[in-house]
Coordinates of C-alpha atoms and ligand atoms in Angstrom, one line a residue:
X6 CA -20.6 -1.7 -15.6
X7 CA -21.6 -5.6 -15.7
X8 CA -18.8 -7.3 -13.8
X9 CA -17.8 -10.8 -16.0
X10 CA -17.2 -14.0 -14.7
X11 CA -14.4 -15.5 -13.6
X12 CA -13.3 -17.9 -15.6
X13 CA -10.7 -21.4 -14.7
X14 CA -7.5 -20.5 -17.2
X15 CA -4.7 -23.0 -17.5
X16 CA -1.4 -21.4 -16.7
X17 CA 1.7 -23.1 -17.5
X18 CA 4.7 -22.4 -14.8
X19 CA 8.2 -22.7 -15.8
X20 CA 11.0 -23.5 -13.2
X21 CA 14.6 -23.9 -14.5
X22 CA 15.8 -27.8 -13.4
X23 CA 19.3 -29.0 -12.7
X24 CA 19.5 -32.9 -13.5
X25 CA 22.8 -34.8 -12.5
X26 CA 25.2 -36.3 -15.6
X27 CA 23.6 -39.4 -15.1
X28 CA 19.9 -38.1 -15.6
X29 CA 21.4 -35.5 -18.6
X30 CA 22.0 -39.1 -20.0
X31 CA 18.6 -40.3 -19.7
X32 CA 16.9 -37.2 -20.5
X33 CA 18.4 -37.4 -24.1
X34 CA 17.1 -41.2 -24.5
X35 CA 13.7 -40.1 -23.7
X36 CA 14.3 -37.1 -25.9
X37 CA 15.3 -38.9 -29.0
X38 CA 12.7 -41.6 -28.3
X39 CA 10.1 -39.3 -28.7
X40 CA 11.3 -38.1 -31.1
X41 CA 11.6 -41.2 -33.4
X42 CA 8.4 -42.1 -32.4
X43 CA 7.4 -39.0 -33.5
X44 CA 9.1 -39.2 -36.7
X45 CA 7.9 -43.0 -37.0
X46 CA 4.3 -42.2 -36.8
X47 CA 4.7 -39.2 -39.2
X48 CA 6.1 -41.4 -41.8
X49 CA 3.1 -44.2 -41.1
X50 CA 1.0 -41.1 -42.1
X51 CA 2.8 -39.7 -44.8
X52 CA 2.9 -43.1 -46.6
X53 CA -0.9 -43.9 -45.9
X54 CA -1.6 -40.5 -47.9
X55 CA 0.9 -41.5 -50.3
X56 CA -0.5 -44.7 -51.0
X57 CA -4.2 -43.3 -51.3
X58 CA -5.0 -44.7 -48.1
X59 CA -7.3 -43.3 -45.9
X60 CA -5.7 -41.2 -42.6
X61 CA -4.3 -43.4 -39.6
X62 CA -6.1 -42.4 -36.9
X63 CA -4.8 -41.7 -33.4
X64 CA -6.0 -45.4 -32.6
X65 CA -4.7 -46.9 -34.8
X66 CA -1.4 -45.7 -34.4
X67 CA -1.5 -46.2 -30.3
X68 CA -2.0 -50.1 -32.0
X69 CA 1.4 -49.5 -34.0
X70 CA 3.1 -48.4 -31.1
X71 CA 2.5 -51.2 -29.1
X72 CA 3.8 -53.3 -31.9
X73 CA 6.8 -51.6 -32.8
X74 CA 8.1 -51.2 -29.4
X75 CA 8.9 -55.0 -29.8
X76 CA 10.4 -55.3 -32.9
X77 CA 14.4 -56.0 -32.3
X78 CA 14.8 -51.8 -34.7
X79 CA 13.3 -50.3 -31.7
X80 CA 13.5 -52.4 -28.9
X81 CA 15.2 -49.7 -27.2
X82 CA 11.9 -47.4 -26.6
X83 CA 11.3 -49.7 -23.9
X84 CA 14.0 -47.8 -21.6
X85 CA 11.8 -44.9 -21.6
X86 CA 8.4 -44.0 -19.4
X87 CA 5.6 -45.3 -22.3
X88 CA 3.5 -42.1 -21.5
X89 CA 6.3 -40.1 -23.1
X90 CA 6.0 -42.0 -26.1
X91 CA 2.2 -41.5 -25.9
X92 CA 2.4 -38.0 -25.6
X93 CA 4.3 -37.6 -28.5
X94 CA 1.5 -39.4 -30.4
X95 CA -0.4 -36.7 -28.8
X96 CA 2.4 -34.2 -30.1
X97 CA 2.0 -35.1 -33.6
X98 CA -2.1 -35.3 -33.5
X99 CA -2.4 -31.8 -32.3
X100 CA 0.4 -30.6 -35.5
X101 CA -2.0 -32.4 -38.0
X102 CA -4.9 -30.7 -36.5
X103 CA -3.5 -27.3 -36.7
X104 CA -2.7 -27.7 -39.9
X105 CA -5.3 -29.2 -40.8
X106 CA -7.8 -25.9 -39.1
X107 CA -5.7 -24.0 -41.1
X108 CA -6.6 -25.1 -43.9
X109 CA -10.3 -24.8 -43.6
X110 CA -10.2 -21.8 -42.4
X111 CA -10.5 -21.9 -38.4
X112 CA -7.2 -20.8 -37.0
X113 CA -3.7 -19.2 -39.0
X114 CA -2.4 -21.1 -42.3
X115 CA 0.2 -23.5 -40.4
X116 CA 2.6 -25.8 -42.6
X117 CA 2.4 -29.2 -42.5
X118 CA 4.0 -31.9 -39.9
X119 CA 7.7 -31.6 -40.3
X120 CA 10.3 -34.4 -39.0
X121 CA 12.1 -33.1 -36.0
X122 CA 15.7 -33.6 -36.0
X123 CA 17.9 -34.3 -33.2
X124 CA 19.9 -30.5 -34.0
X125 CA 16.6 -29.0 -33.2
X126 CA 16.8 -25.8 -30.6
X127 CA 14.0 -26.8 -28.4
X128 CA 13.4 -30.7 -27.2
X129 CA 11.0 -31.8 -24.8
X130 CA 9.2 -34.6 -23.2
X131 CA 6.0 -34.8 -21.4
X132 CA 4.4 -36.8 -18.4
X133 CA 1.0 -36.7 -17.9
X134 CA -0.6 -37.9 -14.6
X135 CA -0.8 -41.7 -15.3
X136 CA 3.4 -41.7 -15.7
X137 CA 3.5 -41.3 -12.2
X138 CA 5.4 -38.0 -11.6
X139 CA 5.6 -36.6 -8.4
X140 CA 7.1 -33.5 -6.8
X141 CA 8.8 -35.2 -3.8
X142 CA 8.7 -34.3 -0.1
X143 CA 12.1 -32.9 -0.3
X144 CA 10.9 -30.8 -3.0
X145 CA 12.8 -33.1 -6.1
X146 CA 10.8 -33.5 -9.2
X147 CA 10.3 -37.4 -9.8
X148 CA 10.3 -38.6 -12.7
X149 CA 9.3 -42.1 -14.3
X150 CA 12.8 -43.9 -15.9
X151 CA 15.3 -40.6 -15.3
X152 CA 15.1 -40.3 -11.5
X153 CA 14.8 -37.4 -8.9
X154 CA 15.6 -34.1 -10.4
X155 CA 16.5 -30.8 -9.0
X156 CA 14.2 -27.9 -9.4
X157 CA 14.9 -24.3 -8.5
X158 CA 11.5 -23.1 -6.9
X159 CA 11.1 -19.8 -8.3
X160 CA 7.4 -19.2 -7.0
X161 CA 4.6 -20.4 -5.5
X162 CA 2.3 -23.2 -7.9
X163 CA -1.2 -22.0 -7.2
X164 CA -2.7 -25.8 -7.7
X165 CA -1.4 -29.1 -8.0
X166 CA -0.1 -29.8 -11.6
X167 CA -1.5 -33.3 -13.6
X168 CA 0.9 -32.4 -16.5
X169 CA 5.0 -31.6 -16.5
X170 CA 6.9 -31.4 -19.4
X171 CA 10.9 -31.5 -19.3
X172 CA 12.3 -28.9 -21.9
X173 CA 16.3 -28.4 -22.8
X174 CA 16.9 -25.4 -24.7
X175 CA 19.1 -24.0 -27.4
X176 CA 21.1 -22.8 -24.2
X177 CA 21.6 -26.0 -23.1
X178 CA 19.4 -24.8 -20.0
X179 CA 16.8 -27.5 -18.5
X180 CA 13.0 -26.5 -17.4
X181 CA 10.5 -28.0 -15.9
X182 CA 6.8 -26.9 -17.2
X183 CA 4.0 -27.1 -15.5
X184 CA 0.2 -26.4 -16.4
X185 CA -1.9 -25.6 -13.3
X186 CA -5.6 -24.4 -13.2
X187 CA -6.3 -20.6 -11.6
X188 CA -9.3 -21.1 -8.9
X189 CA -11.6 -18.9 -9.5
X190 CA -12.9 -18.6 -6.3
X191 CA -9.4 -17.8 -4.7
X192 CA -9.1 -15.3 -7.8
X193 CA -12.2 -13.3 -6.6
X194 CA -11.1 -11.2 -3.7
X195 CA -7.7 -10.5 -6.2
X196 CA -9.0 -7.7 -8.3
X197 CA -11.6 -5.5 -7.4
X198 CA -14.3 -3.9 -9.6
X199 CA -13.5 -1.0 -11.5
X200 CA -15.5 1.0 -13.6
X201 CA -12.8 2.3 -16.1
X202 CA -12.6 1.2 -20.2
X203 CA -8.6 1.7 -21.4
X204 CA -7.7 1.5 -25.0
X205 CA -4.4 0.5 -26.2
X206 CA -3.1 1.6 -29.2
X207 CA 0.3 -0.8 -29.9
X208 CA 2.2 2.2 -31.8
X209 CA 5.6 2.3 -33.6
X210 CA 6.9 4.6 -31.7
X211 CA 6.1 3.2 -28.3
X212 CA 5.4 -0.5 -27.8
X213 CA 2.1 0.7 -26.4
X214 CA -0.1 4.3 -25.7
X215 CA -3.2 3.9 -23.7
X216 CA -6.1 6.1 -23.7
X217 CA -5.1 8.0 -20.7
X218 CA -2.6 9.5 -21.8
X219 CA 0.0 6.9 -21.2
X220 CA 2.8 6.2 -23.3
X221 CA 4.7 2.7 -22.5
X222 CA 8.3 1.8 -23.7
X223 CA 9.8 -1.2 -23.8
X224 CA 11.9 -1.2 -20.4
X225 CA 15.6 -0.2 -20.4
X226 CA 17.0 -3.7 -19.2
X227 CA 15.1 -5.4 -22.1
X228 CA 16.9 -2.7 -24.9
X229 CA 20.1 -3.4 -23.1
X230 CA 19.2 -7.2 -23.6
X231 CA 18.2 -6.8 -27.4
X232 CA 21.3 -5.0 -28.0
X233 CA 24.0 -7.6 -26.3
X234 CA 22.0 -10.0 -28.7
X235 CA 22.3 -8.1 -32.0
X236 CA 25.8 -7.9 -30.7
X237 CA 26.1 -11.5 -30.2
X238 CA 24.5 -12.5 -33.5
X239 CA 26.9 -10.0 -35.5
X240 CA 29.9 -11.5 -33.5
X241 CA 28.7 -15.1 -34.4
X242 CA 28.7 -14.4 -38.5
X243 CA 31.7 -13.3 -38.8
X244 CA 32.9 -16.6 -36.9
X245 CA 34.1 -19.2 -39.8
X246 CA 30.9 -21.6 -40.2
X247 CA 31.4 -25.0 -38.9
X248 CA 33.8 -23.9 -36.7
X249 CA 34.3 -24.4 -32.9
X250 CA 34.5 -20.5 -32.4
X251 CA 31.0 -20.5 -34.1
X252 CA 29.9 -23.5 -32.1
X253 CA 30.8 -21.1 -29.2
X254 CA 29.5 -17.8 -30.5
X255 CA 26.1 -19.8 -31.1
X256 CA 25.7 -20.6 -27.8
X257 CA 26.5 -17.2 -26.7
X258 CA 23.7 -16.3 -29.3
X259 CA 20.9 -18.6 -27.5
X260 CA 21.8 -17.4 -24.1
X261 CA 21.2 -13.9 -25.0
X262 CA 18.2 -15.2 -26.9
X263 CA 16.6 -16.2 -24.3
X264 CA 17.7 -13.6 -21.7
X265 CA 15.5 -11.5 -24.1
X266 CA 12.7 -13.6 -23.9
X267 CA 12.6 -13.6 -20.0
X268 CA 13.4 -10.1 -20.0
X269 CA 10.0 -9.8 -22.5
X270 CA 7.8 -11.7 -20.6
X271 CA 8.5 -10.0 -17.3
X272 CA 7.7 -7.3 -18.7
X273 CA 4.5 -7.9 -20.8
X274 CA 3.3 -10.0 -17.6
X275 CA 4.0 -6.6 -15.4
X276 CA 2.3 -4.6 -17.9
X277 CA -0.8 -6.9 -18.4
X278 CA -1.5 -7.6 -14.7
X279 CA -1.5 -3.9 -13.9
X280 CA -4.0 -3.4 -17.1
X281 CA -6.1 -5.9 -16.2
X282 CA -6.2 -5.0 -12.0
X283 CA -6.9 -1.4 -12.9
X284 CA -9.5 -1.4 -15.6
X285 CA -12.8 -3.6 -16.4
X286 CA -12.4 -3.7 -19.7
X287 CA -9.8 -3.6 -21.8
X288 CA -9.7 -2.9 -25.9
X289 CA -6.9 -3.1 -28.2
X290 CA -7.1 -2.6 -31.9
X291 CA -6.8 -5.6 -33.9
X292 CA -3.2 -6.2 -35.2
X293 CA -4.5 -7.9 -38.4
X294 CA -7.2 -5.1 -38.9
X295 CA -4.1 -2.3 -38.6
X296 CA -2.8 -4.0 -41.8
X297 CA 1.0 -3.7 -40.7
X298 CA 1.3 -8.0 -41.2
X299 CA 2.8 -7.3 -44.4
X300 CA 4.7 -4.1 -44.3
X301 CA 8.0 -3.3 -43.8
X302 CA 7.5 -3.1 -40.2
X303 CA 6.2 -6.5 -39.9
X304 CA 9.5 -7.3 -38.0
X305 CA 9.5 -4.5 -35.8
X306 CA 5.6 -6.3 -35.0
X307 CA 7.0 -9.1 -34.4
X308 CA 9.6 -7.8 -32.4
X309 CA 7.6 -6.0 -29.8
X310 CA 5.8 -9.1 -29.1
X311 CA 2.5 -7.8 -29.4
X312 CA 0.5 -10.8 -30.1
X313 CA 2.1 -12.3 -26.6
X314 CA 1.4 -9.4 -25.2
X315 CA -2.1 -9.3 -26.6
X316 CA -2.7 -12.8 -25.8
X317 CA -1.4 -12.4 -21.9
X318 CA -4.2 -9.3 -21.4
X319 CA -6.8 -11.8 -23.3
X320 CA -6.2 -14.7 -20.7
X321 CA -5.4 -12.6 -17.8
X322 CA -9.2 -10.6 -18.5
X323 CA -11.0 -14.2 -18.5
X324 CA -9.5 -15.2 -15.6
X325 CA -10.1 -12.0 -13.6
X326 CA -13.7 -11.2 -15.3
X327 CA -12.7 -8.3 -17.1
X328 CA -14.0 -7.6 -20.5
X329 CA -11.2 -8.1 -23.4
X330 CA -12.2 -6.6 -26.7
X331 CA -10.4 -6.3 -30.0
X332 CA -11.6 -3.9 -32.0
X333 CA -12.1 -4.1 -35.9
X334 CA -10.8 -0.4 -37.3
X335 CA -13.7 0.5 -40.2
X336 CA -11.8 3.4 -40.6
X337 CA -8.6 4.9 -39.2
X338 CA -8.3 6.2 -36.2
X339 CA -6.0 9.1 -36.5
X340 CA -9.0 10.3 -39.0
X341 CA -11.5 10.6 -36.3
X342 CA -11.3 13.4 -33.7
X343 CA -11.0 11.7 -30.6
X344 CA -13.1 14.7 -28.6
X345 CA -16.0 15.7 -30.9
X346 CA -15.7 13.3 -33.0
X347 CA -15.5 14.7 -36.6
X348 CA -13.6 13.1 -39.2
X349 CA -11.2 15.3 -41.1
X350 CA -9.6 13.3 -43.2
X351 CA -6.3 11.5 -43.7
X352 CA -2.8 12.5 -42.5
X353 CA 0.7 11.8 -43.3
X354 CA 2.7 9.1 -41.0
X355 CA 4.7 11.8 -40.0
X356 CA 2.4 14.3 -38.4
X357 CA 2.8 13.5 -35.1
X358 CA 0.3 16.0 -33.4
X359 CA -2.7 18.2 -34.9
X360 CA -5.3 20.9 -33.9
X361 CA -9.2 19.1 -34.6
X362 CA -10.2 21.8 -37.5
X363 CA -13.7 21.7 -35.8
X364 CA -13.8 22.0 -32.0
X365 CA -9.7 23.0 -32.2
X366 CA -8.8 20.3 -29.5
X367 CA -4.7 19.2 -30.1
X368 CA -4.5 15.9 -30.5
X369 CA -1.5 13.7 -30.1
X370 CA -1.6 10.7 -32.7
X371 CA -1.1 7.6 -30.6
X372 CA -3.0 8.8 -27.8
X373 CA -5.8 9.8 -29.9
X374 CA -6.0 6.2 -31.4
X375 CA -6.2 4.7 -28.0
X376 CA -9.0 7.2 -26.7
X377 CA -11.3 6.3 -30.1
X378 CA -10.5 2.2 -29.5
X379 CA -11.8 2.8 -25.6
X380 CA -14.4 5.0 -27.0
X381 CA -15.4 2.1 -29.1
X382 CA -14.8 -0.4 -26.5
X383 CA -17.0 1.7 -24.2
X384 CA -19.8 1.8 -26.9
X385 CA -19.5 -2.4 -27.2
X386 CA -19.9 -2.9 -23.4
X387 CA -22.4 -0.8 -22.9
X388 CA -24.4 -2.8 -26.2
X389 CA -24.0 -6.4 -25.0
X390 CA -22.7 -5.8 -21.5
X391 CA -19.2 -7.0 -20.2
X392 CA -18.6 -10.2 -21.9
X393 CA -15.9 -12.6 -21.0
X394 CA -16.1 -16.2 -23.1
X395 CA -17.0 -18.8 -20.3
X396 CA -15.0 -21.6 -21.9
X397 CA -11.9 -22.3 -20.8
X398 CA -8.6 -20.7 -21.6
X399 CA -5.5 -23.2 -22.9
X400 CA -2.3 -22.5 -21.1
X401 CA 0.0 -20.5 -23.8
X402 CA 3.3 -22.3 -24.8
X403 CA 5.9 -20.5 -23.3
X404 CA 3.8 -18.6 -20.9
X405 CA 4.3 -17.7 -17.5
X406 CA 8.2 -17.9 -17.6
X407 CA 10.1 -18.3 -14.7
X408 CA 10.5 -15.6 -13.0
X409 CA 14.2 -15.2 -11.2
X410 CA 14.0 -13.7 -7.8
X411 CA 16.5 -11.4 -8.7
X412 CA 15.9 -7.8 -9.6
X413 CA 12.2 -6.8 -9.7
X414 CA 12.0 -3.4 -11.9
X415 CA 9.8 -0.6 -10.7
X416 CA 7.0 1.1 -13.0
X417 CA 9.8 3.6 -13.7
X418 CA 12.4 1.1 -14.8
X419 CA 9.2 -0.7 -16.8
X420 CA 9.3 2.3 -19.2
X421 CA 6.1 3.4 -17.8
X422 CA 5.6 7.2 -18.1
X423 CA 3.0 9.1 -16.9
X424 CA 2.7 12.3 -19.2
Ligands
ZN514 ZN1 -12.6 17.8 -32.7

């Protein structure tokens, strides 16, 4: 099998931060600065369109900026690092352009620009290089106008950073995110060449089955995580609203929120990096092909993470040189016999398990998917040989995660079962 090339992948790094009362206190100016400038800007826009004018560019508003800052309304923006306010220039460019992509076409339907509030879950702020951040000898996080914050060091950066951006959360909880670029060459010697094709099938019955055999659950400590937040969320509505019992319960509700989120991404990044290290290519079936976006089960989709998951093996095989393919189902799966290959016909959700009428082999549903996607996988390598896109690969928001030093499950306690 062709072995791909490696590819430079933008990884962002999350490490949870600990800034003093006094920095908490600058943090939110530079927080609700960026956002009114946010908000500002959109309005400029909004009015230009509503006017008939043609769209304010990006320069044009860097020009309004600069005069607004020193108008006596907003004098105030001048207490916070100007890159911040930049960036969220920057913020507000890349929301028109993704809605505007959606529209024509290039990337999913995305709703127009929306004002932030201040009761939004998630705020941020972001310094690029030319704020002057620095991680300091003493291992602080500097930052322009707030000061030298405390970061717990979860794990190693692999490069130097040009770009952090401060986060608080719904949980109240403060993060530091980084965006580093892998190095390919140190990369090289990290996974050696294999010569095996896996298919994935992401089932409804297991979060994933792969064409060995494999079936993959969702790991015990994330189910016991989901639960404590259904439990959470059913304890917060019966709490009176706009009370300070819900206030509480609501905060309960976004800590277990995003205990299920790490939980998630530990595992999906487990999973994906012990995919990727053992096979040179990897095919999943694609999620809008399967046709479940706008069933019933969509939730349950959405649950499971998939397309995080999906996207993880994608960046993960570019960066590694493996071959990532999706594969478009022309027809379904479970009608194709995954060992001779004869189709016989449709059958019902619930048969779980049949005999192949014409070579008799017994075929398991999910597994029998996943062996036909790497059989098709197979087919596509061996066509155009292992392809990996050479461009680069944008960091994911949210990726990485931080990962606590705590308890690191096994492959047994990662609901991986070997048949
Ligand atoms: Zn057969």
């Amino acid at each position: 099998m062709t072995a791909g090339r490696l590819t430079v992948v933008q990884l962002r790094y999350n490490f949870r931060v600990y800034p003093s009362p006094g920095q908490r206190i600058s943090l939110a100016k530079a927080f609700g600065c960026a956002r009114v400038v946010f908000n500002d800007a959109l309005r400029v826009r909004e009015d230009a369109r509503a006017a008939g004018l043609p769209f304010v560019t990006s320069g044009e508003l860097s020009k309004w900026l600069t005069v607004v800052k020193r108008t006596p309304e907003r004098v105030w923006l001048g207490e916070v690092s100007s890159v911040v306010l930049q960036q969220s220039l920057r913020d507000l460019d890349t929301a028109y352009r993704n809605f505007f992509g959606g529209l024509k076409g290039k990337r999913p339907m995305m709703g127009a620009p929306r004002f932030k509030s201040r009761r939004d879950s998630r705020q941020a702020v972001r310094f690029t290089a030319n704020a002057g951040w620095r991680i300091t000898d003493g291992g602080k996080l500097r930052l322009p106008k707030i000061g030298d914050v405390r970061v717990k060091w979860s794990r190693q950066l692999p490069s130097v950073p040009s770009t952090v951006t401060v986060v608080k959360d719904a949980a109240g909880r403060y993060f530091a995110s980084f965006v580093v670029e892998t190095d390919p060459a140190a990369d090289l010697g990290r996974m050696p060449e294999t010569d095996t094709v896996v298919g994935i099938d992401l089932g409804l019955t297991h979060f994933a089955v792969l064409s060995d055999g494999r079936k993959i659950d969702s790991p015990r400590f994330l189910r016991r995580a989901e639960k404590k937040l259904k439990r959470a969320q059913r304890a917060m509505s019966r709490k009176a609203k706009e009370s300070k019992n819900r206030d509480k319960a609501r905060i309960k509700v976004a800590r277990a929120h995003g205990r299920v989120a790490d939980a998630r991404r530990g595992f999906h990044h487990r999973l994906s990096t012990e995919l990727i290290r053992d096979s040179q290519a990897v095919a999943v079936e694609d999620l809008a092909v399967k046709g479940l976006a706008r069933t019933r089960m969509a939730k349950s989709v959405h649950d499971a993470g998939w397309s995080a998951f999906v996207a993880m093996l994608e960046y993960k095989a570019a960066r590694y040189g493996r071959a990532f393919l999706r594969i478009g189902r022309f027809e379904p799966t479970s009608q194709v016999c995954s060992n001779c290959g004869v189709k016989d016909g449709p059958k019902p959700l619930h048969v779980r398990e049949w005999a192949c009428g014409a070579c008799g082999a017994v075929l398991d549903r999910d597994v029998n998917a996943a062996v036909n996607v790497a059989k098709a996988a197979g087919l596509a390598v061996s066509a155009c040989g292992a392809q990996v896109r050479p461009e680069r690969v944008p960091a994911q928001r949210g990726e990485a995660g931080t990962h606590s030093k705590g308890r690191r499950p096994t492959a047994a306690q990662a609901g991986i079962s070997v048949p």
